[in-house]
Short mmCIF file of C-alpha atoms in Angstrom, two decimals:
data_model
loop_
_atom_site.label_atom_id
_atom_site.label_comp_id
_atom_site.label_asym_id
_atom_site.label_seq_id
_atom_site.Cartn_x
_atom_site.Cartn_y
_atom_site.Cartn_z
CA UNK A 1 -40.02 -0.64 73.09
CA UNK A 2 -37.35 -1.72 75.89
CA UNK A 3 -38.88 -2.82 79.17
CA UNK A 4 -37.00 -1.92 82.20
CA UNK A 5 -37.49 -4.47 84.81
CA UNK A 6 -37.35 -2.03 88.17
CA UNK A 7 -40.57 -0.66 86.64
CA UNK A 8 -42.91 -3.49 87.21
CA UNK A 9 -41.02 -4.75 90.32
CA UNK A 10 -42.15 -1.27 91.55
CA UNK A 11 -45.54 -1.82 90.59
CA UNK A 12 -45.47 -4.99 91.98
CA UNK A 13 -44.08 -3.82 94.99
CA UNK A 14 -47.16 -1.17 95.31
CA UNK A 15 -49.80 -4.10 95.27
CA UNK A 16 -48.69 -5.01 99.00
CA UNK A 17 -48.78 -2.92 102.26
CA UNK A 18 -45.52 -2.24 103.88
CA UNK A 19 -45.26 -4.45 106.36
CA UNK A 20 -45.67 -7.18 103.99
CA UNK A 21 -42.99 -6.14 101.76
CA UNK A 22 -40.61 -5.93 104.62
CA UNK A 23 -41.52 -9.16 105.59
CA UNK A 24 -40.80 -10.82 102.38
CA UNK A 25 -37.53 -8.69 102.32
CA UNK A 26 -35.60 -10.78 105.20
CA UNK A 27 -33.63 -12.52 102.12
CA UNK A 28 -33.72 -13.57 98.99
CA UNK A 29 -35.88 -16.42 99.33
CA UNK A 30 -38.46 -14.13 100.63
CA UNK A 31 -37.92 -11.93 97.15
CA UNK A 32 -38.22 -14.79 94.77
CA UNK A 33 -41.69 -15.90 97.02
CA UNK A 34 -42.93 -12.54 96.78
CA UNK A 35 -42.16 -12.01 92.90
CA UNK A 36 -43.76 -15.28 92.40
CA UNK A 37 -46.97 -14.24 94.15
CA UNK A 38 -47.00 -10.75 92.30
CA UNK A 39 -46.81 -12.77 88.88
CA UNK A 40 -49.83 -14.63 89.46
CA UNK A 41 -52.01 -11.94 90.92
CA UNK A 42 -50.79 -9.79 87.57
CA UNK A 43 -51.11 -12.38 85.24
CA UNK A 44 -54.95 -13.68 86.79
CA UNK A 45 -57.76 -13.21 84.37
CA UNK A 46 -59.40 -11.09 87.18
CA UNK A 47 -56.58 -8.40 87.87
CA UNK A 48 -57.81 -5.01 87.70
CA UNK A 49 -54.84 -3.82 89.97
CA UNK A 50 -51.82 -3.62 87.39
CA UNK A 51 -52.97 -2.55 84.24
CA UNK A 52 -51.06 -2.37 80.81
CA UNK A 53 -51.91 -0.77 77.30
CA UNK A 54 -51.80 -3.48 75.36
CA UNK A 55 -51.09 -7.14 75.71
CA UNK A 56 -48.03 -6.76 74.31
CA UNK A 57 -46.70 -4.38 76.89
CA UNK A 58 -48.11 -6.59 79.64
CA UNK A 59 -46.10 -9.66 77.98
CA UNK A 60 -42.93 -7.47 78.04
CA UNK A 61 -43.55 -6.60 81.36
CA UNK A 62 -44.33 -9.98 83.25
CA UNK A 63 -41.60 -11.81 81.39
CA UNK A 64 -39.32 -9.49 83.48
CA UNK A 65 -40.67 -11.16 86.65
CA UNK A 66 -38.19 -13.99 86.74
CA UNK A 67 -37.31 -15.45 90.17
CA UNK A 68 -34.61 -17.42 88.97
CA UNK A 69 -32.52 -14.20 87.48
CA UNK A 70 -30.57 -12.94 90.14
CA UNK A 71 -30.62 -9.27 88.83
CA UNK A 72 -34.54 -9.43 88.63
CA UNK A 73 -34.26 -10.08 92.36
CA UNK A 74 -32.04 -7.23 92.96
CA UNK A 75 -34.32 -4.78 90.82
CA UNK A 76 -37.14 -5.96 92.98
CA UNK A 77 -35.62 -5.24 96.11
CA UNK A 78 -35.05 -1.55 94.48
CA UNK A 79 -38.69 -1.35 93.26
CA UNK A 80 -39.70 -2.32 96.88
CA UNK A 81 -37.73 0.64 98.19
CA UNK A 82 -39.25 2.94 95.25
CA UNK A 83 -42.85 1.64 96.96
CA UNK A 84 -42.03 2.49 100.41
CA UNK A 85 -40.62 5.96 99.64
CA UNK A 86 -43.39 6.78 97.61
CA UNK A 87 -45.80 5.80 100.26
CA UNK A 88 -44.15 7.17 102.94
CA UNK A 89 -44.21 10.65 101.35
CA UNK A 90 -47.68 10.22 100.51
CA UNK A 91 -48.54 9.70 104.33
CA UNK A 92 -46.30 12.28 105.63
CA UNK A 93 -47.96 15.03 103.38
CA UNK A 94 -51.36 13.72 104.29
CA UNK A 95 -52.16 12.26 100.83
CA UNK A 96 -54.10 9.33 99.60
CA UNK A 97 -52.20 6.51 99.48
CA UNK A 98 -50.42 6.41 102.71
CA UNK A 99 -49.06 3.27 104.18
CA UNK A 100 -51.59 0.82 102.12
CA UNK A 101 -51.24 -0.89 99.21
CA UNK A 102 -52.58 1.60 96.41
CA UNK A 103 -55.78 -0.41 94.67
CA UNK A 104 -55.19 0.85 90.79
CA UNK A 105 -51.51 0.64 89.16
CA UNK A 106 -50.92 1.58 85.62
CA UNK A 107 -47.76 0.96 83.51
CA UNK A 108 -47.18 3.01 80.60
CA UNK A 109 -44.73 2.57 77.36
CA UNK A 110 -45.63 3.29 73.80
CA UNK A 111 -49.56 2.40 74.37
CA UNK A 112 -50.69 3.95 77.69
CA UNK A 113 -53.96 2.24 79.53
CA UNK A 114 -57.23 4.21 78.61
CA UNK A 115 -57.64 5.05 82.17
CA UNK A 116 -54.43 7.46 82.14
CA UNK A 117 -54.18 8.27 78.71
CA UNK A 118 -55.55 11.56 79.52
CA UNK A 119 -52.01 12.46 81.18
CA UNK A 120 -49.97 11.69 78.14
CA UNK A 121 -48.12 14.73 77.13
CA UNK A 122 -46.05 15.15 73.58
CA UNK A 123 -44.51 18.58 73.83
CA UNK A 124 -41.02 19.74 73.55
CA UNK A 125 -39.73 17.67 71.11
CA UNK A 126 -40.54 14.34 72.86
CA UNK A 127 -43.62 12.14 72.24
CA UNK A 128 -43.46 11.07 76.23
CA UNK A 129 -42.80 14.90 78.08
CA UNK A 130 -44.66 13.30 80.80
CA UNK A 131 -42.38 10.90 81.41
CA UNK A 132 -44.16 8.77 84.21
CA UNK A 133 -42.93 5.11 83.97
CA UNK A 134 -45.99 3.95 86.62
CA UNK A 135 -48.85 5.77 87.44
CA UNK A 136 -50.99 5.05 90.62
CA UNK A 137 -54.40 6.11 92.19
CA UNK A 138 -56.32 5.36 95.27
CA UNK A 139 -59.49 6.83 94.43
CA UNK A 140 -59.51 7.23 90.81
CA UNK A 141 -59.40 11.27 91.15
CA UNK A 142 -55.92 12.07 92.57
CA UNK A 143 -53.04 10.10 90.30
CA UNK A 144 -49.33 9.85 90.96
CA UNK A 145 -47.13 9.62 87.98
CA UNK A 146 -43.46 8.07 89.00
CA UNK A 147 -40.38 8.72 87.05
CA UNK A 148 -38.33 5.94 88.35
CA UNK A 149 -34.47 5.42 88.84
CA UNK A 150 -32.61 2.71 90.52
CA UNK A 151 -29.70 2.34 92.36
CA UNK A 152 -27.94 -0.74 94.16
CA UNK A 153 -26.09 1.22 96.77
CA UNK A 154 -27.37 4.35 98.39
CA UNK A 155 -23.28 5.90 98.07
CA UNK A 156 -23.65 5.15 94.60
CA UNK A 157 -23.70 7.64 91.31
CA UNK A 158 -26.92 9.71 90.86
CA UNK A 159 -28.82 7.82 88.05
CA UNK A 160 -29.00 9.56 84.79
CA UNK A 161 -32.14 11.58 84.43
CA UNK A 162 -31.76 12.13 80.48
CA UNK A 163 -29.71 10.24 77.94
CA UNK A 164 -31.02 11.41 74.49
CA UNK A 165 -29.29 12.69 71.42
CA UNK A 166 -27.92 15.95 72.24
CA UNK A 167 -30.05 18.07 69.54
CA UNK A 168 -33.09 16.53 71.37
CA UNK A 169 -32.61 19.65 73.74
CA UNK A 170 -32.86 22.09 71.08
CA UNK A 171 -36.11 21.53 70.26
CA UNK A 172 -38.05 24.71 68.29
CA UNK A 173 -37.17 27.26 65.85
CA UNK A 174 -35.41 29.30 68.06
CA UNK A 175 -32.64 26.63 68.12
CA UNK A 176 -32.14 26.46 64.24
CA UNK A 177 -29.26 28.85 64.17
CA UNK A 178 -27.62 26.96 67.03
CA UNK A 179 -28.19 23.78 65.43
CA UNK A 180 -26.57 24.55 62.14
CA UNK A 181 -23.82 26.43 64.05
CA UNK A 182 -23.02 23.25 65.57
CA UNK A 183 -23.45 21.21 62.31
CA UNK A 184 -20.60 23.08 60.93
CA UNK A 185 -18.65 22.63 64.07
CA UNK A 186 -19.04 18.98 63.74
CA UNK A 187 -18.20 18.84 59.86
CA UNK A 188 -15.34 20.74 59.95
CA UNK A 189 -13.82 18.66 62.80
CA UNK A 190 -14.40 15.35 61.58
CA UNK A 191 -13.25 16.32 58.08
CA UNK A 192 -10.08 17.26 59.62
CA UNK A 193 -9.66 13.89 61.10
CA UNK A 194 -10.41 12.35 58.29
CA UNK A 195 -7.52 14.57 56.08
CA UNK A 196 -5.47 13.75 58.96
CA UNK A 197 -5.82 10.24 58.85
CA UNK A 198 -5.37 10.16 55.04
CA UNK A 199 -1.92 11.84 55.92
CA UNK A 200 -1.16 9.26 58.40
CA UNK A 201 -2.29 6.49 55.60
CA UNK A 202 -4.85 5.19 57.99
CA UNK A 203 -7.07 6.09 54.85
CA UNK A 204 -5.40 5.83 51.38
CA UNK A 205 -5.90 9.07 49.41
CA UNK A 206 -6.49 7.16 46.63
CA UNK A 207 -9.62 5.66 48.26
CA UNK A 208 -11.50 8.88 48.39
CA UNK A 209 -12.81 9.95 45.22
CA UNK A 210 -11.49 13.67 44.51
CA UNK A 211 -10.16 13.77 47.94
CA UNK A 212 -7.85 16.65 47.17
CA UNK A 213 -10.55 18.86 45.96
CA UNK A 214 -13.12 17.92 48.72
CA UNK A 215 -10.67 19.05 51.28
CA UNK A 216 -10.78 22.70 49.92
CA UNK A 217 -14.81 23.71 50.27
CA UNK A 218 -17.07 23.78 52.85
CA UNK A 219 -19.07 21.42 50.79
CA UNK A 220 -16.34 18.98 50.17
CA UNK A 221 -15.31 19.21 54.01
CA UNK A 222 -18.99 18.38 54.70
CA UNK A 223 -18.47 15.23 51.99
CA UNK A 224 -15.70 14.17 53.93
CA UNK A 225 -17.61 13.90 57.40
CA UNK A 226 -20.92 12.44 56.00
CA UNK A 227 -19.14 10.35 53.22
CA UNK A 228 -22.73 9.95 51.33
CA UNK A 229 -20.50 9.47 47.81
CA UNK A 230 -17.93 6.95 49.33
CA UNK A 231 -16.98 3.55 47.61
CA UNK A 232 -19.45 1.46 49.51
CA UNK A 233 -17.35 -1.80 48.41
CA UNK A 234 -14.23 -0.14 50.26
CA UNK A 235 -15.90 1.63 53.40
CA UNK A 236 -19.28 -0.02 55.06
CA UNK A 237 -20.04 3.36 56.78
CA UNK A 238 -18.57 6.59 56.71
CA UNK A 239 -14.61 7.57 56.65
CA UNK A 240 -14.89 8.92 60.35
CA UNK A 241 -17.07 5.86 61.31
CA UNK A 242 -14.29 3.26 60.22
CA UNK A 243 -13.22 0.79 62.20
CA UNK A 244 -10.27 -0.85 59.97
CA UNK A 245 -7.63 0.69 58.01
CA UNK A 246 -6.13 0.53 55.00
CA UNK A 247 -3.39 -1.94 55.52
CA UNK A 248 -5.17 -4.38 57.38
CA UNK A 249 -5.93 -7.62 55.59
CA UNK A 250 -9.70 -6.92 55.92
CA UNK A 251 -9.22 -3.30 55.04
CA UNK A 252 -11.68 -0.73 56.44
CA UNK A 253 -14.30 -3.36 56.68
CA UNK A 254 -12.23 -4.71 59.59
CA UNK A 255 -13.64 -4.47 63.05
CA UNK A 256 -10.41 -3.71 65.33
CA UNK A 257 -11.51 -0.68 67.21
CA UNK A 258 -8.62 -1.56 69.57
CA UNK A 259 -6.01 -1.68 67.03
CA UNK A 260 -3.62 1.62 67.48
CA UNK A 261 -3.65 1.41 63.58
CA UNK A 262 -7.40 1.42 63.22
CA UNK A 263 -9.44 4.73 61.98
CA UNK A 264 -11.89 4.40 65.40
CA UNK A 265 -8.80 4.12 67.74
CA UNK A 266 -7.32 7.24 66.33
CA UNK A 267 -10.67 9.06 66.42
CA UNK A 268 -11.39 8.47 70.00
CA UNK A 269 -7.74 9.49 70.96
CA UNK A 270 -8.14 12.44 69.36
CA UNK A 271 -11.48 13.00 71.02
CA UNK A 272 -10.13 12.29 74.74
CA UNK A 273 -7.36 14.78 74.40
CA UNK A 274 -7.20 17.47 76.73
CA UNK A 275 -8.98 20.63 75.54
CA UNK A 276 -10.31 18.90 72.34
CA UNK A 277 -11.07 21.48 69.70
CA UNK A 278 -14.46 20.23 68.86
CA UNK A 279 -15.70 20.06 72.53
CA UNK A 280 -14.13 23.35 73.07
CA UNK A 281 -16.39 25.13 70.21
CA UNK A 282 -19.33 23.14 71.42
CA UNK A 283 -18.67 25.16 75.15
CA UNK A 284 -18.50 28.10 73.26
CA UNK A 285 -21.92 27.81 71.22
CA UNK A 286 -23.66 26.92 74.27
CA UNK A 287 -22.37 29.45 76.47
CA UNK A 288 -23.05 31.79 73.80
CA UNK A 289 -26.75 31.06 74.47
CA UNK A 290 -26.75 29.83 77.86
CA UNK A 291 -29.94 31.19 79.30
CA UNK A 292 -32.03 29.49 76.29
CA UNK A 293 -29.72 26.42 76.48
CA UNK A 294 -30.49 26.25 80.15
CA UNK A 295 -34.11 26.92 80.11
CA UNK A 296 -34.57 24.22 77.61
CA UNK A 297 -32.36 21.61 79.39
CA UNK A 298 -34.13 22.27 83.01
CA UNK A 299 -37.47 21.83 81.12
CA UNK A 300 -36.43 18.63 79.36
CA UNK A 301 -34.82 16.94 82.49
CA UNK A 302 -37.08 18.22 85.73
CA UNK A 303 -40.01 18.84 83.64
CA UNK A 304 -41.13 22.07 84.87
CA UNK A 305 -43.61 22.44 82.47
CA UNK A 306 -45.58 19.21 82.77
CA UNK A 307 -48.54 20.62 85.14
CA UNK A 308 -49.06 23.75 82.76
CA UNK A 309 -49.35 21.32 80.11
CA UNK A 310 -51.77 18.81 81.99
CA UNK A 311 -53.62 21.89 83.12
CA UNK A 312 -54.13 22.98 79.24
CA UNK A 313 -56.23 19.54 78.83
CA UNK A 314 -59.07 20.88 81.19
CA UNK A 315 -59.62 17.54 82.96
CA UNK A 316 -62.03 18.56 85.71
CA UNK A 317 -61.75 16.60 88.57
CA UNK A 318 -59.00 14.45 87.91
CA UNK A 319 -55.43 15.66 89.59
CA UNK A 320 -52.10 14.51 88.71
CA UNK A 321 -48.60 14.77 90.73
CA UNK A 322 -45.74 13.90 89.27
CA UNK A 323 -42.34 12.44 90.94
CA UNK A 324 -38.69 11.60 90.40
CA UNK A 325 -37.98 8.56 92.66
CA UNK A 326 -34.84 6.62 92.84
CA UNK A 327 -35.26 3.22 94.11
CA UNK A 328 -32.05 1.81 96.29
CA UNK A 329 -32.04 -2.08 96.83
CA UNK A 330 -29.67 -4.80 96.46
CA UNK A 331 -29.17 -8.42 96.89
CA UNK A 332 -25.72 -10.08 97.83
CA UNK A 333 -24.15 -13.17 96.59
CA UNK A 334 -25.35 -14.70 100.26
CA UNK A 335 -28.77 -13.67 99.74
CA UNK A 336 -28.63 -10.80 102.00
CA UNK A 337 -31.38 -8.26 100.99
CA UNK A 338 -30.64 -4.74 101.48
CA UNK A 339 -33.62 -2.16 101.11
CA UNK A 340 -32.70 1.49 101.36
CA UNK A 341 -34.21 4.68 101.53
CA UNK A 342 -35.37 5.85 98.38
CA UNK A 343 -35.09 9.64 97.32
CA UNK A 344 -38.53 11.05 96.01
CA UNK A 345 -38.48 14.32 94.47
CA UNK A 346 -41.99 15.99 93.93
CA UNK A 347 -42.21 18.45 90.99
CA UNK A 348 -43.76 20.74 93.43
CA UNK A 349 -40.57 20.72 95.19
CA UNK A 350 -38.27 21.10 92.28
CA UNK A 351 -39.98 24.13 91.23
CA UNK A 352 -40.09 25.50 94.38
CA UNK A 353 -36.04 25.23 94.09
CA UNK A 354 -35.94 26.89 90.88
CA UNK A 355 -37.93 30.02 92.28
CA UNK A 356 -35.79 30.14 95.28
CA UNK A 357 -32.89 30.08 92.74
CA UNK A 358 -34.05 32.62 90.41
CA UNK A 359 -34.77 35.03 93.58
CA UNK A 360 -31.22 34.31 95.14
CA UNK A 361 -29.38 34.99 91.94
CA UNK A 362 -31.63 37.56 90.07
CA UNK A 363 -28.72 39.49 88.72
CA UNK A 364 -26.80 36.34 87.56
CA UNK A 365 -27.17 34.30 84.27
CA UNK A 366 -27.02 30.89 83.61
CA UNK A 367 -23.48 29.47 82.49
CA UNK A 368 -22.26 26.35 81.27
CA UNK A 369 -18.74 25.22 82.44
CA UNK A 370 -16.26 22.77 82.08
CA UNK A 371 -15.93 20.01 84.65
CA UNK A 372 -12.23 19.80 84.81
CA UNK A 373 -11.99 17.48 87.57
CA UNK A 374 -13.94 14.61 85.96
CA UNK A 375 -12.48 15.41 82.20
CA UNK A 376 -8.82 14.86 84.16
CA UNK A 377 -9.99 11.57 84.96
CA UNK A 378 -11.40 10.21 81.96
CA UNK A 379 -9.94 8.84 78.32
CA UNK A 380 -13.40 8.40 77.00
CA UNK A 381 -14.75 10.34 73.67
CA UNK A 382 -16.72 12.81 76.12
CA UNK A 383 -16.95 16.21 77.93
CA UNK A 384 -18.13 16.89 81.19
CA UNK A 385 -19.93 20.05 81.98
CA UNK A 386 -22.05 21.71 84.67
CA UNK A 387 -24.68 24.18 84.28
CA UNK A 388 -24.45 26.84 87.14
CA UNK A 389 -26.20 30.46 88.24
CA UNK A 390 -24.25 32.04 90.23
CA UNK A 391 -22.29 29.80 92.96
CA UNK A 392 -24.45 27.09 92.58
CA UNK A 393 -24.13 24.20 90.32
CA UNK A 394 -27.77 22.66 89.49
CA UNK A 395 -26.61 19.83 87.05
CA UNK A 396 -23.73 17.80 85.72
CA UNK A 397 -23.90 17.11 82.25
CA UNK A 398 -22.25 14.91 80.10
CA UNK A 399 -22.07 15.00 76.19
CA UNK A 400 -20.09 11.53 74.62
CA UNK A 401 -19.92 10.00 71.29
CA UNK A 402 -20.77 5.90 71.55
CA UNK A 403 -20.72 3.94 68.66
CA UNK A 404 -20.47 6.31 65.90
CA UNK A 405 -19.36 9.84 64.96
CA UNK A 406 -22.02 10.76 62.26
CA UNK A 407 -24.77 10.93 64.32
CA UNK A 408 -25.36 13.59 67.23
CA UNK A 409 -23.41 12.65 70.43
CA UNK A 410 -25.40 11.44 73.07
CA UNK A 411 -26.48 13.95 76.27
CA UNK A 412 -26.63 12.85 79.71
CA UNK A 413 -27.75 14.87 83.01
CA UNK A 414 -28.07 14.30 86.69
CA UNK A 415 -28.62 16.64 89.55
CA UNK A 416 -25.96 17.74 91.21
CA UNK A 417 -25.62 17.55 95.11
CA UNK A 418 -25.69 21.50 95.62
CA UNK A 419 -29.10 21.84 94.11
CA UNK A 420 -30.29 18.75 96.00
CA UNK A 421 -28.97 20.67 99.35
CA UNK A 422 -30.90 23.84 98.49
CA UNK A 423 -34.10 21.73 97.96
CA UNK A 424 -33.53 20.23 101.07
CA UNK A 425 -32.60 23.50 103.08
CA UNK A 426 -35.32 25.68 101.34
CA UNK A 427 -38.12 23.54 99.79
CA UNK A 428 -38.30 20.66 102.17
CA UNK A 429 -37.35 17.91 100.27
#
């Protein structure tokens, strides 16, 4: 598994009261001292404050507590911001935890600590639908799950809430026909680019067996896209993913993605064109199923069914609250420390906002629209979209190809400022 430094930094910060954290945060030297102290406490044999699911996970996280790393010091600043933000929220809402250190903290991963395993939820195609990075409790009955994001500057862009393969948001039999349609769209488009590349002699016709026959049938077009029967001595990857070109001294095996003659350069340039036909077809399919897609998207990004899934476990006295938290912190090259105000978005606030939207726009359906302003500023192989209901924008979305074109594109999503304002105005965020 991958280890994110900001998560262990927040866990470390939760070990200390707020006033102690602020004392350490006066300069970079103080943060280094705090990190050293926290690492000693966490690695101590008597440590029961920060718990891990396995020794491997413990080592993976504690290795990131490196006071000699400038990035780690910056992550600690963000972790302090997140810890203070969570505490302030708990104190403001009269919940246990307050301004004090929370006595037990749990780091998640591919193995969760046994005491919080009961809160792990696999659902909707995700092994960890409960996306808590850190759990904490003051009394072993009320547990807080924190999904952590980070920013260096308060004015920086919103951190991505999801970064998954596009088909991960299409889980369930109700999406089978949509996935089939999108697969056909991708095969038709990318095989068309292979045909065009042959016409431009980026790829030579004789290097694709039965090329003339393949380009005439749907099955053949699929083969031109997937290239499962390619000559693997010539092509180390599918035709569409090829990085070289026929006349290069290393042929199709060359890794020259920025060479205007290369296949990769050609495909990237086509995908970045305004009104790209592939992304237009994507948008058409998504809008034909907008309500279904929107419900899935909102559920996966905002975890709106998490409490329902946990309630179904009948956990008795144990209770669980979930938060999306964005810590804001940075350290300058001169050692000046900035601890910004964290954003704490409780799931109950998100649910309130979605209820208000449903009431306010009950006669309107969800729609997915092209964000023309962002697309106009980009030459990358991606499309910018927005999820709207009525005149309110909920989410900024991005579909992009990164590294290869035969796999599903990557899908990213962030909260739109309009939705955050509604949460503030209507639900007390």
